[in-house]
Short mmCIF file of C-alpha atoms and ligand atoms in Angstrom, two decimals:
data_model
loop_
_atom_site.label_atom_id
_atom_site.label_comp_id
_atom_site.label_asym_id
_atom_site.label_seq_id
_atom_site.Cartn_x
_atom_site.Cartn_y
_atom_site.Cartn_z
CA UNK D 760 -14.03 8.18 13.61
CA UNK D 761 -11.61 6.80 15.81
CA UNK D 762 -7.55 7.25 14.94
CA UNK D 763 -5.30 5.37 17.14
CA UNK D 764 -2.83 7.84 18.54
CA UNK D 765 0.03 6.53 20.19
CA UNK D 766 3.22 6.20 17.57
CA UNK D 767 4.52 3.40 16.21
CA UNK D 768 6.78 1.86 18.48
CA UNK D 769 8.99 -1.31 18.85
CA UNK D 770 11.58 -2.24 16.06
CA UNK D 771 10.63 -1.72 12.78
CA UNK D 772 9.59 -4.51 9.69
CA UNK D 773 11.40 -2.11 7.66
CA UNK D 774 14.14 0.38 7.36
CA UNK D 775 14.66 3.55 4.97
CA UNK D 776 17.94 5.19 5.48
CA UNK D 777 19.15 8.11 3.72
CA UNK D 778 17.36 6.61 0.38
CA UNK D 779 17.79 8.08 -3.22
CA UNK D 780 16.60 6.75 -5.91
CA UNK D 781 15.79 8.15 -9.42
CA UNK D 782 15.27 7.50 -13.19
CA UNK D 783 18.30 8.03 -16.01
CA UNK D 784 20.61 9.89 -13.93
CA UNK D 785 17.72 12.20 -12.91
CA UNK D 786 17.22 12.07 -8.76
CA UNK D 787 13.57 11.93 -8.12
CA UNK D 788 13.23 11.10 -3.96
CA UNK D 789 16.65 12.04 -1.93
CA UNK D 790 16.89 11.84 1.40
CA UNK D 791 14.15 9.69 2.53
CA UNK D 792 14.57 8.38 5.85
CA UNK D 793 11.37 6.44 7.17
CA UNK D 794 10.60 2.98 9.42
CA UNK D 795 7.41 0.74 9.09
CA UNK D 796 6.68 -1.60 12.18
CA UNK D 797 4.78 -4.43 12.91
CA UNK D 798 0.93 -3.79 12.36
CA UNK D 799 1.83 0.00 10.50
CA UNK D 800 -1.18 1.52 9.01
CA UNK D 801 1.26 4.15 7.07
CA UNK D 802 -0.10 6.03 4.63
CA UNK D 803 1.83 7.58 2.07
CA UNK D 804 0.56 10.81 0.63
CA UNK D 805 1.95 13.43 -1.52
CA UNK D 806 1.02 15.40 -5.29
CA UNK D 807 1.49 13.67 -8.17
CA UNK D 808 4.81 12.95 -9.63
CA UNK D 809 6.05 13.26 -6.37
CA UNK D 810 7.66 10.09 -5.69
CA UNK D 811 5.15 7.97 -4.07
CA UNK D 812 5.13 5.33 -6.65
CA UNK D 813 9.19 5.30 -6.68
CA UNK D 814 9.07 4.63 -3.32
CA UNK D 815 7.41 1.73 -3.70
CA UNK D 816 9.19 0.40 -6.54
CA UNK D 817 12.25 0.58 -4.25
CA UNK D 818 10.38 -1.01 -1.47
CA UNK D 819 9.37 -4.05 -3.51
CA UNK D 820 12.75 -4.34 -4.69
CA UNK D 821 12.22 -3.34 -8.45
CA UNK D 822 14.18 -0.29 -8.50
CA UNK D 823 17.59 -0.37 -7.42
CA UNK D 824 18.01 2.68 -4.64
CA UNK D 825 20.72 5.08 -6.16
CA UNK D 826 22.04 5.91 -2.84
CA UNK D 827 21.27 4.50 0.93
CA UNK D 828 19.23 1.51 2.21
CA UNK D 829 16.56 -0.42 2.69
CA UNK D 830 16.75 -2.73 5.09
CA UNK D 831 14.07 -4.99 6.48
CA UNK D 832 13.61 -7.31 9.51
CA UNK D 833 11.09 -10.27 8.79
CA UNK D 834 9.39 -11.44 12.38
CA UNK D 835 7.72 -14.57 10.87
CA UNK D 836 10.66 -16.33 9.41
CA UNK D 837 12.67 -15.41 13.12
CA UNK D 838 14.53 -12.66 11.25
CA UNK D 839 16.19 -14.85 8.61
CA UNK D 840 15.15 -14.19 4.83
CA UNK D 841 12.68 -12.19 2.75
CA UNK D 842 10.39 -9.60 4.66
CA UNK D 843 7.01 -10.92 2.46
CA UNK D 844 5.31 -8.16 0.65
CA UNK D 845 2.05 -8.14 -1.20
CA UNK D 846 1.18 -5.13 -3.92
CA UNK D 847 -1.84 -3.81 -4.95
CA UNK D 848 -0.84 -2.40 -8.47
CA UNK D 849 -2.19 0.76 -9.79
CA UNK D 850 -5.28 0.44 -11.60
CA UNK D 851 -4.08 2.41 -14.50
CA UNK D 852 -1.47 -0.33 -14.44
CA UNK D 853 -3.72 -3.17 -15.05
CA UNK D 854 -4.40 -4.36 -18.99
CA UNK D 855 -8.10 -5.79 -18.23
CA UNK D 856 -8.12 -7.61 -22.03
CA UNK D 857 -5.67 -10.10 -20.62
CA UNK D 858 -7.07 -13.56 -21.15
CA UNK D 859 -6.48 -14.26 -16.85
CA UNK D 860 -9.67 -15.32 -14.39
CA UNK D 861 -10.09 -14.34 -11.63
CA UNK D 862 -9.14 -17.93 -9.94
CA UNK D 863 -5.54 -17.22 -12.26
CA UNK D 864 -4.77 -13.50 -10.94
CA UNK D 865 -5.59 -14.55 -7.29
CA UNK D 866 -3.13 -17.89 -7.53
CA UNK D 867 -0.63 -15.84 -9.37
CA UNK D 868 -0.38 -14.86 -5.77
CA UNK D 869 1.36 -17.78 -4.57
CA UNK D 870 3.51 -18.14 -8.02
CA UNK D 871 6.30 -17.02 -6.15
CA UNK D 872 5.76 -20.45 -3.53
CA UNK D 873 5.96 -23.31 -6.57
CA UNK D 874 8.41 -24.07 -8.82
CA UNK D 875 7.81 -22.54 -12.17
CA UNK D 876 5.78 -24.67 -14.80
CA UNK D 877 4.23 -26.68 -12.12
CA UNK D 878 1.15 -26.59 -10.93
CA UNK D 879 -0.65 -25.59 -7.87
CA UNK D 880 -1.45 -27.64 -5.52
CA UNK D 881 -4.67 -28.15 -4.02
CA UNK D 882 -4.15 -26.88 -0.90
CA UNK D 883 -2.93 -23.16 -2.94
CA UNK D 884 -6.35 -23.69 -4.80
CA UNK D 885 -8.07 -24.00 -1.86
CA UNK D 886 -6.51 -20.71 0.17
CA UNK D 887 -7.40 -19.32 -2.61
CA UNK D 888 -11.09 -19.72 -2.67
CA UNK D 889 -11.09 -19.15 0.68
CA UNK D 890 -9.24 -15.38 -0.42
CA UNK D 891 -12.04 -14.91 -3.19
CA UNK D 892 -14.62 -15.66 -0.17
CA UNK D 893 -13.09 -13.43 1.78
CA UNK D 894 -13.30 -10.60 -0.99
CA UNK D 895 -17.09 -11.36 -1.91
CA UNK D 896 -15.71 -13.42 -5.25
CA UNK D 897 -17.53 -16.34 -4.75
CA UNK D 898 -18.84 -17.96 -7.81
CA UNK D 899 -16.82 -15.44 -10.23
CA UNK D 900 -13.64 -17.67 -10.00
CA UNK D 901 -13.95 -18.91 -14.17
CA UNK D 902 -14.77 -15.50 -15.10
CA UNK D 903 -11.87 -13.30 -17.15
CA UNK D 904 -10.45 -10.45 -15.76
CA UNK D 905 -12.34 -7.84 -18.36
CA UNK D 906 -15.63 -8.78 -17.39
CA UNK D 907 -15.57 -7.62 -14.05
CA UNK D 908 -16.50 -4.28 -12.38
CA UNK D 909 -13.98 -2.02 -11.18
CA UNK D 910 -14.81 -2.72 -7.46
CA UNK D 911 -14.28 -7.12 -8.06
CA UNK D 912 -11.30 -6.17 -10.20
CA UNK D 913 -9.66 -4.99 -7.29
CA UNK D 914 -10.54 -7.14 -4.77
CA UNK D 915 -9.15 -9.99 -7.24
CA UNK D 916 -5.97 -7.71 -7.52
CA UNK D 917 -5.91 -7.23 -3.50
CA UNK D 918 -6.77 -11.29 -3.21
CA UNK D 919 -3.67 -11.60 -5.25
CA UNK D 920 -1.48 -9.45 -2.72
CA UNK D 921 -2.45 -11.08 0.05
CA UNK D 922 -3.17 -14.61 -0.40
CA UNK D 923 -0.02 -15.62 0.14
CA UNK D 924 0.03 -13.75 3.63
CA UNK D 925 2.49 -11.57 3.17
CA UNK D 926 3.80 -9.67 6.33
CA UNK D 927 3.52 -6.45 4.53
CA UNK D 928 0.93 -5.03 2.00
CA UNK D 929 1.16 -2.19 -0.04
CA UNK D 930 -1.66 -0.85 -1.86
CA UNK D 931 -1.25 1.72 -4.56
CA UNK D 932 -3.71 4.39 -5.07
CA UNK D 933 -6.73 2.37 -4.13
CA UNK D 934 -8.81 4.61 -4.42
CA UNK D 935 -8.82 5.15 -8.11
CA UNK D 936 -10.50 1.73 -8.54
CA UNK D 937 -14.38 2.97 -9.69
CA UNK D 938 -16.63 1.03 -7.44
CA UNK D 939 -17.39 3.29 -4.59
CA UNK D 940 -19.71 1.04 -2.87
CA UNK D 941 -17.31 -1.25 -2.57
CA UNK D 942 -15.00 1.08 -0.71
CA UNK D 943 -17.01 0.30 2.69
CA UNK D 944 -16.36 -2.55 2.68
CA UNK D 945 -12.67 -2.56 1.02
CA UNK D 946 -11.73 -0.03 4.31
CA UNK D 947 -13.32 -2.67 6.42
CA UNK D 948 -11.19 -5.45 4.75
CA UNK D 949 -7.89 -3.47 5.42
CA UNK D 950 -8.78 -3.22 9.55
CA UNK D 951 -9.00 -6.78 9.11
CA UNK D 952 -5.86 -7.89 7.62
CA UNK D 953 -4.14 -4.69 9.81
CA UNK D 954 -4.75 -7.02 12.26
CA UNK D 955 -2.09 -9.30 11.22
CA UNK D 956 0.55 -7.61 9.19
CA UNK D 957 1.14 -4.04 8.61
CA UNK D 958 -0.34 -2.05 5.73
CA UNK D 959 1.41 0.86 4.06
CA UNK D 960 -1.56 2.65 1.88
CA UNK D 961 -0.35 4.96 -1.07
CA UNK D 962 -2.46 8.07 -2.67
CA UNK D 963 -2.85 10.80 -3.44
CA UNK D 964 -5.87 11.55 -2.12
CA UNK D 965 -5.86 12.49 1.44
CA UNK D 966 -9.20 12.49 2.66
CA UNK D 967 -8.96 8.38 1.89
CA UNK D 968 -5.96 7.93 3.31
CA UNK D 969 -6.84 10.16 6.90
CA UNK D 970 -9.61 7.78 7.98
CA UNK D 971 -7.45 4.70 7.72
CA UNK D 972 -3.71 5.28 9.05
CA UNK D 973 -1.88 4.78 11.74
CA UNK D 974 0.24 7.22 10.52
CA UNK D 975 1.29 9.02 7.39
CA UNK D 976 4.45 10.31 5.44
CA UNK D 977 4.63 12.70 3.12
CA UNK D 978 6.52 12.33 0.12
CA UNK D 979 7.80 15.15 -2.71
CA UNK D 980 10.91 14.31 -3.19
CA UNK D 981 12.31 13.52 0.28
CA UNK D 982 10.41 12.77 3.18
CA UNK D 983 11.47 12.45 6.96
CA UNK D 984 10.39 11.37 10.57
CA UNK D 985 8.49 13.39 12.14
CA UNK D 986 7.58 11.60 15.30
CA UNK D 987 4.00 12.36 17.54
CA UNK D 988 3.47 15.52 15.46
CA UNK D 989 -0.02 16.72 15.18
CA UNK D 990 -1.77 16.95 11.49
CA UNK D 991 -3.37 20.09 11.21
CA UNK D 992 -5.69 21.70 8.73
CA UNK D 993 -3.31 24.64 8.27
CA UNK D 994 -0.58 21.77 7.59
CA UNK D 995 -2.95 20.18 4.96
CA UNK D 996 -3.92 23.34 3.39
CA UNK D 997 -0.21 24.35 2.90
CA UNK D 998 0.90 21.06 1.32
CA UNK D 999 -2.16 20.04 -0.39
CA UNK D 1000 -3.43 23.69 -1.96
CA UNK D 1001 -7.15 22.38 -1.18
CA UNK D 1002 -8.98 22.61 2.22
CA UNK D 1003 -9.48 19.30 4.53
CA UNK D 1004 -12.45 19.17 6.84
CA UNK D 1005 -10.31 17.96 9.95
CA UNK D 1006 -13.34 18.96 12.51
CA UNK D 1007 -13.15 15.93 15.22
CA UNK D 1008 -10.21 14.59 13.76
CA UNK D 1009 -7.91 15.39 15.99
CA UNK D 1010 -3.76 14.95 16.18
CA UNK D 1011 -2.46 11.89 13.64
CA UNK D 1012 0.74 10.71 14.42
CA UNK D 1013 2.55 11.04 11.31
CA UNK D 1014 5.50 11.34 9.44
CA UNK D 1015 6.39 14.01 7.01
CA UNK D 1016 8.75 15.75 4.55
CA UNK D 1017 11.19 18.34 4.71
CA UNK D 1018 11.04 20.90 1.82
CA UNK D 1019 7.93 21.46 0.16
CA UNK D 1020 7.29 23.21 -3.41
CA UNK D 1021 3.90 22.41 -4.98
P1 LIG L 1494 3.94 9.58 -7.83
O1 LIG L 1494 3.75 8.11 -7.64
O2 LIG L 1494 4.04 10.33 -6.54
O3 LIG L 1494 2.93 10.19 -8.74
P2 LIG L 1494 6.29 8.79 -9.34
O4 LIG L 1494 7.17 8.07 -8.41
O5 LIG L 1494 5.46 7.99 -10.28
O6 LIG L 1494 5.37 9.81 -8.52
O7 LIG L 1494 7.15 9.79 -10.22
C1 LIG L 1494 8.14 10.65 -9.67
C2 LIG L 1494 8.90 11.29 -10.80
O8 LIG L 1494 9.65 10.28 -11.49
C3 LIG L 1494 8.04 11.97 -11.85
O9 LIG L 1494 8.70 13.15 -12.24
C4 LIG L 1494 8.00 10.96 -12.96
O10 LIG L 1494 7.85 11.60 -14.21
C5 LIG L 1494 9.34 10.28 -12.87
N1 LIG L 1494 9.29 8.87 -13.33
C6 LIG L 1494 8.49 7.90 -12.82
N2 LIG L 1494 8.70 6.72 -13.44
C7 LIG L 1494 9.67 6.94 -14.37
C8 LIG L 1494 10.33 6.12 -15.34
N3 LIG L 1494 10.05 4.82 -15.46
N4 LIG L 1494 11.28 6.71 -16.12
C9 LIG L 1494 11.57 8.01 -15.99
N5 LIG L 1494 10.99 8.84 -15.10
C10 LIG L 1494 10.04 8.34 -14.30
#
């Protein structure tokens, strides 16, 4: 197992300052301070109902912060417009009786790149066969949504987020999805696209998450930057009340929160 150990460096894709953000007048994250560069692996860990999923809602824009800011710093488009972001949903999310193939959900991708009501085009319906290729989906293209296995459900749903090749993915809880064998090969899929965009991984399930990243933040209600500091099993232990085999693992670059309570 090989981590890569140096931190992130160079300006960041995206920038958390001083973020709140909450439900009803109720604050659930304060305080959040956090960057994601170019080529990130971050993973974002933390107990349930501890913000993780908040985060993200205010990283893809659907929340609106209560406090502080996100800002982000697109390369591709030389700086100018939209940082591109692809999401994984939640799997508990997903309402697998909806009449959608798997050819729909993975185009439904590139919805945002057509005017709506018109078609796609043939070259969208060709990247995306070549995205169901490249997620072992060939030949289940006409087939609806409900008859699929966990395991080709997401790679449909992680087709979708990145067909349009988006300079930023973010998977939620991926590992909830119930095909195990496919998680091989799902890990293997995420060093690939690493390669060109940076990948911020969210669970709640550690041992997933520690074979993958680059680095990782913690979130329970704040989190902050913790640059070049070791993870250790003592560390894991005291925020994650359940032992971590760490043998060989060695220091993990990593961001992490302030106060604790769980
Ligand atoms: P995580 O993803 O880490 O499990 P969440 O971000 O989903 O945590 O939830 C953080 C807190 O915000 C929890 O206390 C949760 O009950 C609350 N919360 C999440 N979504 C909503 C919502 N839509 N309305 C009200 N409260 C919410």
């Amino acid at each position: 197992m090989t981590h890569h150990k140096e931190p992130m460096t160079g300006s960041p894709l995206i920038e958390i300052k001083d973020l709140s953000a909450g439900y009803d007048g109720r604050t659930v994250l304060h305080d959040v301070n956090l960057c994601v560069y170019e080529r990130d692996f971050l993973g974002i860990i933390g107990p349930n109902g501890g913000g993780k999923t908040t985060l993200v809602k205010c990283l893809l824009g659907l929340l609106k912060p209560t406090g502080g800011s996100i800002v982000c710093h697109p390369r591709r488009s030389g700086g100018e417009g939209k940082l591109t972001m692809g999401y994984l949903p939640q799997y508990s999310t997903i309402d697998r009786k909806f009449p959608i193939t798997v050819e729909e959900v993975v185009l439904s991708g590139l919805s945002g790149q057509k005017p709506l009501l018109s078609r796609f085009t043939p070259t969208q319906r060709e990247k995306a066969a070549q995205v169901m290729a490249r997620m072992g989906l060939e030949g289940l293209g006409k087939r609806a949504i409900g008859t699929l296995s966990g395991g080709q459900l997401q790679r449909a749903l992680l087709g979708r987020a990145v067909v349009s090749d988006p300079e930023v993915v973010i998977l939620d809880e991926p590992s909830t999805y119930i095909d195990k064998r496919f998680e091989a090969r799902l890990y293997q899929l995420l060093a690939e696209l690493n390669k060109e965009r940076a990948i911020i991984l969210v669970s709640h399930d550690i041992g997933t998450v520690l074979q993958q990243v680059k680095s990782i933040a913690c979130v329970n209600e704040t989190l902050d930057y913790h640059p070049d500091t070791g993870i250790t099993e003592e560390w894991l232990e005291r925020n994650f009340n359940c032992p971590i085999e760490l043998l060989g693992h060695g220091t993990l670059p990593h961001r992490v929160l302030g106060e604790h309570k769980h």
